[in-house]
Coordinates of C-alpha atoms and ligand atoms in Angstrom, one line a residue:
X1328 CA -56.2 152.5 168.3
X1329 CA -52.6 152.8 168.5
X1330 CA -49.7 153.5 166.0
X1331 CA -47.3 151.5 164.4
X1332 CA -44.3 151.5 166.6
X1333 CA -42.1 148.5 165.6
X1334 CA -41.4 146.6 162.3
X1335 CA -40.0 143.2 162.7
X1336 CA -38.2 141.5 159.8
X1337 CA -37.1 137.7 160.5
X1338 CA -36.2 135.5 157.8
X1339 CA -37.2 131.8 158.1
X1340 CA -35.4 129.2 156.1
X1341 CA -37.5 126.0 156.1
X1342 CA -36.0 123.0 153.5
X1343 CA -38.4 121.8 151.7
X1344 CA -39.5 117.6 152.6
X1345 CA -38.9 117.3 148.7
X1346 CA -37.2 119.5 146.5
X1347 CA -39.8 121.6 143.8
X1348 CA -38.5 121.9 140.3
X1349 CA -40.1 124.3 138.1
X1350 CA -39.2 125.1 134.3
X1351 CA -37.1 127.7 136.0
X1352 CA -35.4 125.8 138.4
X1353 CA -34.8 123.5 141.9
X1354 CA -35.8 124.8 145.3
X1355 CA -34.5 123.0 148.1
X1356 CA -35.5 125.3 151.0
X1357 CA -38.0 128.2 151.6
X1358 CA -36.0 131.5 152.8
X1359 CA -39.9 133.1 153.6
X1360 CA -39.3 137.0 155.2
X1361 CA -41.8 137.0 158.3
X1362 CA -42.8 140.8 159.3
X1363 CA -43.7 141.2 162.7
X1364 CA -45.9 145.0 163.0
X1365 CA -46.2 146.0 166.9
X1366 CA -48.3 148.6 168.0
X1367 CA -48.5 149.5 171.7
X1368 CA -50.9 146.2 172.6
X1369 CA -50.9 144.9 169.4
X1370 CA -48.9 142.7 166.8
X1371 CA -50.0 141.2 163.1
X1372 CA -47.8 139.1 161.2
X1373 CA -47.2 138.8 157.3
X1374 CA -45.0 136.6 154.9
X1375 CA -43.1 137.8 152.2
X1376 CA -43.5 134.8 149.3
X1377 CA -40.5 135.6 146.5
X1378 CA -38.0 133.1 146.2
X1379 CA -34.2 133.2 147.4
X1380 CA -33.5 134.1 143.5
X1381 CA -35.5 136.1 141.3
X1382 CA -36.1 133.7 138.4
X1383 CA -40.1 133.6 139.2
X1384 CA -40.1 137.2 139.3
X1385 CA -37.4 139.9 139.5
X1386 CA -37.7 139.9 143.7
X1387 CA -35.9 138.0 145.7
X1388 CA -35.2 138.1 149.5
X1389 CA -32.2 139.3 150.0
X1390 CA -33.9 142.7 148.0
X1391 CA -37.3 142.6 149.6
X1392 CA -35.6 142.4 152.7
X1393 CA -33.5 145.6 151.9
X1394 CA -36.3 147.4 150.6
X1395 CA -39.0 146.8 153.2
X1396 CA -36.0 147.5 155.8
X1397 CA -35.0 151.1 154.1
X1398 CA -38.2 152.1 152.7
X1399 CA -41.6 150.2 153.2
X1400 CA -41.3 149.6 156.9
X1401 CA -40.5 153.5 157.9
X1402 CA -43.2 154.0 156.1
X1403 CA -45.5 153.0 157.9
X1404 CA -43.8 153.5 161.3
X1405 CA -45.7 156.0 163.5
X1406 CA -48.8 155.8 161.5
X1407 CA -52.4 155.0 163.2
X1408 CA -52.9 150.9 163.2
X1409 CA -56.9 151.7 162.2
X1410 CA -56.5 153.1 159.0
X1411 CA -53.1 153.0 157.6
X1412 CA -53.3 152.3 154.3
X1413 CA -49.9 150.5 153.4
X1414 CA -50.3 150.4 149.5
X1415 CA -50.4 153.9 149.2
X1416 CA -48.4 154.7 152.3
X1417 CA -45.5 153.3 150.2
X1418 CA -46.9 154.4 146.5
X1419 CA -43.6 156.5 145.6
X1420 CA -41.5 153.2 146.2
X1421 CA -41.9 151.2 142.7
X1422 CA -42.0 147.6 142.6
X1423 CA -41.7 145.4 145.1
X1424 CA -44.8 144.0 145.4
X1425 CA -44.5 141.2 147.3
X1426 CA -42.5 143.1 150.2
X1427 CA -45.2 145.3 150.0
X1428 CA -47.9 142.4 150.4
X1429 CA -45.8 141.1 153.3
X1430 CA -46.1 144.3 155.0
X1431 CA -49.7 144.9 154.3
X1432 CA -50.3 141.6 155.8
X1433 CA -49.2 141.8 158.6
X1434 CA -50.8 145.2 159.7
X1435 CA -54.2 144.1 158.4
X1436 CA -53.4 141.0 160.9
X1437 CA -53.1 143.4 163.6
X1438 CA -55.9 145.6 162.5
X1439 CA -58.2 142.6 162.5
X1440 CA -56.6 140.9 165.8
X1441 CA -57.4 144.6 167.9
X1442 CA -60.9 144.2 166.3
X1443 CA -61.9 140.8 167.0
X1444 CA -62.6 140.5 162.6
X1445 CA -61.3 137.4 160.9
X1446 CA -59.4 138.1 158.0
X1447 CA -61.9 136.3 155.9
X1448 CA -64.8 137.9 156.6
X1449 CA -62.8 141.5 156.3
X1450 CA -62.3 140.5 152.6
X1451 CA -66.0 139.3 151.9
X1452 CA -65.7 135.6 152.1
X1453 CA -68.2 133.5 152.1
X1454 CA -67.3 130.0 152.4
X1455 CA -65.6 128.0 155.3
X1456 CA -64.2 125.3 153.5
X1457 CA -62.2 126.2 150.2
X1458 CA -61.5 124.0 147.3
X1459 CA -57.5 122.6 147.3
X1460 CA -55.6 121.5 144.6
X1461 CA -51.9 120.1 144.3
X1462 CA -49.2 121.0 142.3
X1463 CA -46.3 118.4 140.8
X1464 CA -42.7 119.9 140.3
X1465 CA -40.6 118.4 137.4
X1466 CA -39.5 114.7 138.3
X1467 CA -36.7 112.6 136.9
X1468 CA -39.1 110.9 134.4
X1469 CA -42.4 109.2 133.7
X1470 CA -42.5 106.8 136.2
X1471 CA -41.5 108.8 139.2
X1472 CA -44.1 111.3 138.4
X1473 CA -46.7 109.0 138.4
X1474 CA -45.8 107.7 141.4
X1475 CA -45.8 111.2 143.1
X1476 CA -49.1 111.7 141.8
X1477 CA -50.7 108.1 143.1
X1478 CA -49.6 109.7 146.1
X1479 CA -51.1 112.9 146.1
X1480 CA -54.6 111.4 144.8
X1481 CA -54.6 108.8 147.4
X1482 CA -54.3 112.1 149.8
X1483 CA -57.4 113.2 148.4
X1484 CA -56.4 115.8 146.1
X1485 CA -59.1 115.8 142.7
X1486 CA -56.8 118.8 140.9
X1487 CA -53.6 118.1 140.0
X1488 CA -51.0 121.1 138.4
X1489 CA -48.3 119.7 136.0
X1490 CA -45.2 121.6 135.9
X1491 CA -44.2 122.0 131.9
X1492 CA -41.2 122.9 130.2
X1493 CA -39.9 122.2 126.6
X1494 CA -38.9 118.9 126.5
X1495 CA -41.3 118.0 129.8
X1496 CA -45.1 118.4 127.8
X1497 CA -46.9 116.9 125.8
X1498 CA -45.4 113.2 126.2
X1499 CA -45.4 113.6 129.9
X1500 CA -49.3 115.1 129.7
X1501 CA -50.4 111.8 127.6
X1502 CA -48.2 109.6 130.0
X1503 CA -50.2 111.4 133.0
X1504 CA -53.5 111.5 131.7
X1505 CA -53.5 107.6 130.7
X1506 CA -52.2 106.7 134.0
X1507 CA -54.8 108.8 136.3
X1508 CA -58.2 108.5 133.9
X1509 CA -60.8 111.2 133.1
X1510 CA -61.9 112.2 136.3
X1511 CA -58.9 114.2 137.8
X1512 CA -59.2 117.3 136.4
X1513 CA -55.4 118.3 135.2
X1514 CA -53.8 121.7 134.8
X1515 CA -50.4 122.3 133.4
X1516 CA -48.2 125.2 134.4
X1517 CA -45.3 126.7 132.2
X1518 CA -43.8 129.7 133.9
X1519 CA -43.2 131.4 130.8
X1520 CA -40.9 128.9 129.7
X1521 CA -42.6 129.1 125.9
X1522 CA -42.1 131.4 123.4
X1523 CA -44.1 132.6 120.5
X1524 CA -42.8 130.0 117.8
X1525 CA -43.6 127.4 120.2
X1526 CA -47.4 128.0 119.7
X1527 CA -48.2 125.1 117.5
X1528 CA -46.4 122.6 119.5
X1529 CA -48.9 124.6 123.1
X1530 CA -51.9 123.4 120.7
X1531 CA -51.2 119.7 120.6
X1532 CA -52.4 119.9 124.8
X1533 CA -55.9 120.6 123.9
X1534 CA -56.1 116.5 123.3
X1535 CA -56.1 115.9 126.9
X1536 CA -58.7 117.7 128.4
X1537 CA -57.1 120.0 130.8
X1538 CA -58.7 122.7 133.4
X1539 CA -56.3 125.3 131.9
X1540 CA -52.7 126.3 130.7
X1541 CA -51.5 128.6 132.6
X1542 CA -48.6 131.1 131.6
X1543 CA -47.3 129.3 128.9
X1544 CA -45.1 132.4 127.3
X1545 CA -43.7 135.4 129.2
X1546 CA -45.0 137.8 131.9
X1547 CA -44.9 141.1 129.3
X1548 CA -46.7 138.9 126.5
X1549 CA -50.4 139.5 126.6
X1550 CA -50.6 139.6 122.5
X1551 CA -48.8 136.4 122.7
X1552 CA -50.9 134.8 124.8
X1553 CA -54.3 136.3 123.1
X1554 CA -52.7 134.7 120.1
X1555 CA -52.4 131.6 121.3
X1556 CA -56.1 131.5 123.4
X1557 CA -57.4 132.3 119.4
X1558 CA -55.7 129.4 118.8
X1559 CA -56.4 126.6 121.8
X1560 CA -59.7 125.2 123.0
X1561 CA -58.3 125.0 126.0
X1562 CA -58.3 127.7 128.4
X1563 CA -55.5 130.3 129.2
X1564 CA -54.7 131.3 132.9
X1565 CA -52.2 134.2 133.6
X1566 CA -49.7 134.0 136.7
X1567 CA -46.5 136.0 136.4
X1568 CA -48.4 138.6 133.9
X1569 CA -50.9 139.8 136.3
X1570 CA -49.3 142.3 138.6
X1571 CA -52.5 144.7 139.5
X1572 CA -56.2 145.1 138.7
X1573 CA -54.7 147.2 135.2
X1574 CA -53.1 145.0 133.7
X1575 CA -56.1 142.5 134.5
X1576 CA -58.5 144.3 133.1
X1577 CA -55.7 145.0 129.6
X1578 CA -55.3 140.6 129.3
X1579 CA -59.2 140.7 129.5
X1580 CA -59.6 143.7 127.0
X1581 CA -57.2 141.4 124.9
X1582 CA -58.4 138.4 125.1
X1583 CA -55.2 137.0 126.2
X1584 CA -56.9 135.0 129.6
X1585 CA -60.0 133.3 130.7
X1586 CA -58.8 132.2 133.8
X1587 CA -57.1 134.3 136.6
X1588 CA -54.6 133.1 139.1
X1589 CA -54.6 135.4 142.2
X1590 CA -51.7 135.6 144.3
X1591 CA -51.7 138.2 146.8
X1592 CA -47.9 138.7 146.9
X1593 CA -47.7 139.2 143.3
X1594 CA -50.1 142.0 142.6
X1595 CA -48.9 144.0 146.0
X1596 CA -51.1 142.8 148.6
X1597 CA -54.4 141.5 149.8
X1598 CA -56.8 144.2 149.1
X1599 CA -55.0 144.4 145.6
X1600 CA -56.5 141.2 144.9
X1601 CA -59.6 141.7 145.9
X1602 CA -60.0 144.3 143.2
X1603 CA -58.9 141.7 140.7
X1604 CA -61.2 139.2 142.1
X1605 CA -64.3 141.9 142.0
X1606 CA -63.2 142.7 138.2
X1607 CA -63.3 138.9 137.7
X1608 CA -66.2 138.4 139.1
X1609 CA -67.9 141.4 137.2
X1610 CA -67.1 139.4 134.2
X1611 CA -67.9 136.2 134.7
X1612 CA -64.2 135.4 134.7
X1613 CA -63.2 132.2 137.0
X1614 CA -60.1 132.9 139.2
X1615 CA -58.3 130.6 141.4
X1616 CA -55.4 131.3 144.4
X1617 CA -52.3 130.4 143.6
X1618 CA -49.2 129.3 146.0
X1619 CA -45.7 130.4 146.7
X1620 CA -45.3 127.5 149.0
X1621 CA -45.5 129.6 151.9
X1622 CA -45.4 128.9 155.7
X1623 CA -48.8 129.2 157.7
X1624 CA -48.5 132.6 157.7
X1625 CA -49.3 132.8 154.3
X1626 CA -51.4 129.7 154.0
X1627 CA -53.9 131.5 156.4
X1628 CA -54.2 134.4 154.2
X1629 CA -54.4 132.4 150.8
X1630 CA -57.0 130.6 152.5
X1631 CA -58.9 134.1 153.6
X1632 CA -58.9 135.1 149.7
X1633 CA -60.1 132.0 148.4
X1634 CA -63.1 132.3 150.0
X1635 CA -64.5 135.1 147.9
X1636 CA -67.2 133.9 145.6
X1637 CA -65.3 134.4 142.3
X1638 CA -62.6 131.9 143.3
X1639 CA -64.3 128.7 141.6
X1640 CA -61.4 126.7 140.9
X1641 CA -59.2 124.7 143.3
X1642 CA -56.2 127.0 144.4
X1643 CA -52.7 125.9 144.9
X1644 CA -53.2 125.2 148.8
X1645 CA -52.0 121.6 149.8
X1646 CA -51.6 120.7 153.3
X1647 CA -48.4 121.9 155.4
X1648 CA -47.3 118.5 155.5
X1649 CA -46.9 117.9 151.7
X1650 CA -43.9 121.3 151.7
X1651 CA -42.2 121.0 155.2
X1652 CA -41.0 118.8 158.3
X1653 CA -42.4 121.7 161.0
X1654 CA -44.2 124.6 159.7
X1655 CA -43.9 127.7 161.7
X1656 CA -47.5 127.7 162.5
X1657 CA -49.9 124.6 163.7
X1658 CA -50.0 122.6 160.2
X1659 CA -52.9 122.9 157.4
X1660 CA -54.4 119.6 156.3
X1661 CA -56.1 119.4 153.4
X1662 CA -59.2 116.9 153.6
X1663 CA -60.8 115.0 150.6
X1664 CA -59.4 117.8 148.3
X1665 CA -61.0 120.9 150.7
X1666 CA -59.1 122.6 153.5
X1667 CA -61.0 124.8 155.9
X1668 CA -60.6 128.7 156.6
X1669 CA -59.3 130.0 159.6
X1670 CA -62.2 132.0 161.8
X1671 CA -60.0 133.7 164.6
X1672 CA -59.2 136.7 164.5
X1673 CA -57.3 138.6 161.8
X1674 CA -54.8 135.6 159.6
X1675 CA -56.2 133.3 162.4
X1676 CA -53.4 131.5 163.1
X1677 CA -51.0 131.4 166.1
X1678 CA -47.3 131.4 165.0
X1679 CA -45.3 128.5 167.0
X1680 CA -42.6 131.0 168.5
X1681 CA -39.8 128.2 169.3
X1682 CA -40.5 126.5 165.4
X1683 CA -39.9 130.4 164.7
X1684 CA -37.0 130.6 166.7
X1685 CA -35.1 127.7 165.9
X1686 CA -35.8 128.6 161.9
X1687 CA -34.9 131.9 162.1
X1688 CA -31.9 132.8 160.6
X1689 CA -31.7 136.6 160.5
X1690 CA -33.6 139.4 162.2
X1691 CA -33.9 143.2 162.2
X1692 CA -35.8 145.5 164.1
X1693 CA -36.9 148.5 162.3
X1694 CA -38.4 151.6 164.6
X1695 CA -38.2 155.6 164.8
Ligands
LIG2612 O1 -47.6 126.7 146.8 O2 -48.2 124.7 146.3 C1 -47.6 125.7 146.1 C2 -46.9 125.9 144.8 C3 -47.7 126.2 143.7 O3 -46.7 125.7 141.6 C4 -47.0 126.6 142.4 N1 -46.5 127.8 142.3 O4 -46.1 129.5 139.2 O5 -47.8 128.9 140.2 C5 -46.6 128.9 140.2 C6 -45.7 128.3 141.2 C7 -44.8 129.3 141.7 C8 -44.0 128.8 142.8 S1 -42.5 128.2 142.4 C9 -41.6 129.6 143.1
LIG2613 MG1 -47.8 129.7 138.0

């Protein structure tokens, strides 16, 4: 097989059909980094997933762009497409984990388009059809959240994620809860927005029977958070916290999660999160894939991972339609709460080269 001879960066910038407001703040378009890997009669795609700012994490595109442009992609360049393996090819460069998962991405892509393999049966899946949930940004108030919810459950969706914030919980949780009934099962989502004197207010959520709270205090907190699960009937799920199979294994050791969320850009890569899924599993420990809103490109490979057996909750994969206008690959629909796998080759998706074009709004070739 051949050798990497060409890294493509592009960066996308898709606006968003409606703005997503976290406890951290407003997103009004998606700035994704698409990496492009040729070989000689090959090419694999990936997406980097951090945001245009690094408030969900400390990437952010204009740095994972520098980084995969100076370091991670000549790296890689001139290495064998076969067996290249990109988290250790690029081991001495610290941090940057969701470049990196970018890159690996998109020379597993080509990897597995040479070889005919769809990326979900490289990892070990073993379901065609994946359990979808939805998740709700921060609205105005009360009554326009309800309304954006009507709408997603008369989409199908049975999971719905609240976003939470000080000010925007427990009320807003009650107000939810009344209006939809017992049967959709509710998560709420913090993004570290608590802090430890905010514990006893956390515990008043375990009145309305939620899935899970996932990281209500911040990413280095795993006492915290083992506090708190001592404390809360309800379970704990880790997001920004869980950066590699370690530090899984540590919240375990600790107590301080019951519940994973696996995102493949956020703990380096693909194969990264197959670890933590297989140290999950070991354990009896449910995990569940979570979103960055990407594009196709990472949709595809979200969907790939969550067809491992661990993942028995609903992941954070709603249909294209729900995050852009025109998606920059054919669009994902999410059906009666379940959206298929892809089974082609590699990500199994075909990127739509003029939606790519007419997004794109920077490139970069990077090559011996
Ligand atoms: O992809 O549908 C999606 C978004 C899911 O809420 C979602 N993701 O912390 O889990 C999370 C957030 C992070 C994205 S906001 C940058
Ligand atoms: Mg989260």
């Amino acid at each position: 097989m051949t050798t990497i001879t060409n890294v493509e960066l592009r960066r996308v910038d898709l606006p968003f059909v409606t703005p997503f407001r976290t406890s951290f703040g407003v997103q009004h378009v998606r700035q994704a980094i698409v990496v492009r890997v040729l070989g000689d009669d090959v090419e694999g795609w990936g997406e980097v997933v951090c945001g245009v700012d690094p408030l969900y994490s400390s990437e952010y595109v204009d740095g994972a762009w520098d980084v995969l442009a100076r370091y991670l992609a000549p790296a890689v360049l001139g290495r064998p497409l076969r067996d290249v393996d990109v988290a250790a090819a690029t081991a001495a460069i610290q941090g940057h984990r969701m470049a990196k998962a970018g890159l690996e991405m998109a020379v597993l892509d080509a990897r597995l388009r040479a070889t005919g393999t769809s990326m979900k049966d490289h990892l070990g899946g073993t379901r065609d059809v994946v359990p979808v949930g939805v998740s709700v940004g921060i609205a105005d108030d009360h009554a326009q959240l309800l309304e954006r919810i009507d709408q997603r459950l008369e989409e199908g969706y049975g999971r719905v994620k609240l976003k939470i914030e000080p000010g925007w919980d427990v009320d807003m949780v009650a107000a939810v809860r009344a209006h939809v009934g017992d049967d959709v099962a509710l998560q709420v989502d913090a993004n570290t927005a608590y802090r430890r004197s905010d514990l006893d207010h956390l515990v008043a959520l375990d009145e309305f029977g939620l899935v899970l709270v996932e990281q209500p205090l911040p990413a280095h907190d795993l006492l915290g958070h083992a506090d708190l699960a001592r404390r809360m009937t309800t379970p704990i799920c880790l997001d920004e916290s869980i950066t590699s199979a370690a530090v899984t294994r540590d919240a375990l050791d600790l107590a301080a999660a019951s519940i994973v969320n696996i995102k493949p850009g956020r703990v380096g890569g693909l194969l990264e999160s197959r670890r933590i899924h297989d140290l999950c599993r070991a354990r009896d420990v449910p995990v569940w894939c979570g979103g960055m809103l990407e594009t196709g490109i990472g949709r595809a490979a979200n969907l790939a991972l969550a067809s491992l057996p661990g993942f028995t909750l609903p992941g954070d994969i709603s249909s294209s339609a729900r995050y852009f206008h025109q998606d920059i690959t054919p669009p994902f629909v999410a059906h009666d709460g379940m959206m298929a796998v892809p089974t082609g080759a590699g990500l199994g998706v075909e990127v739509d080269r003029s939606a790519l074009e007419a997004a794109t709004a920077r490139t970069e070739q990077v090559s011996r």
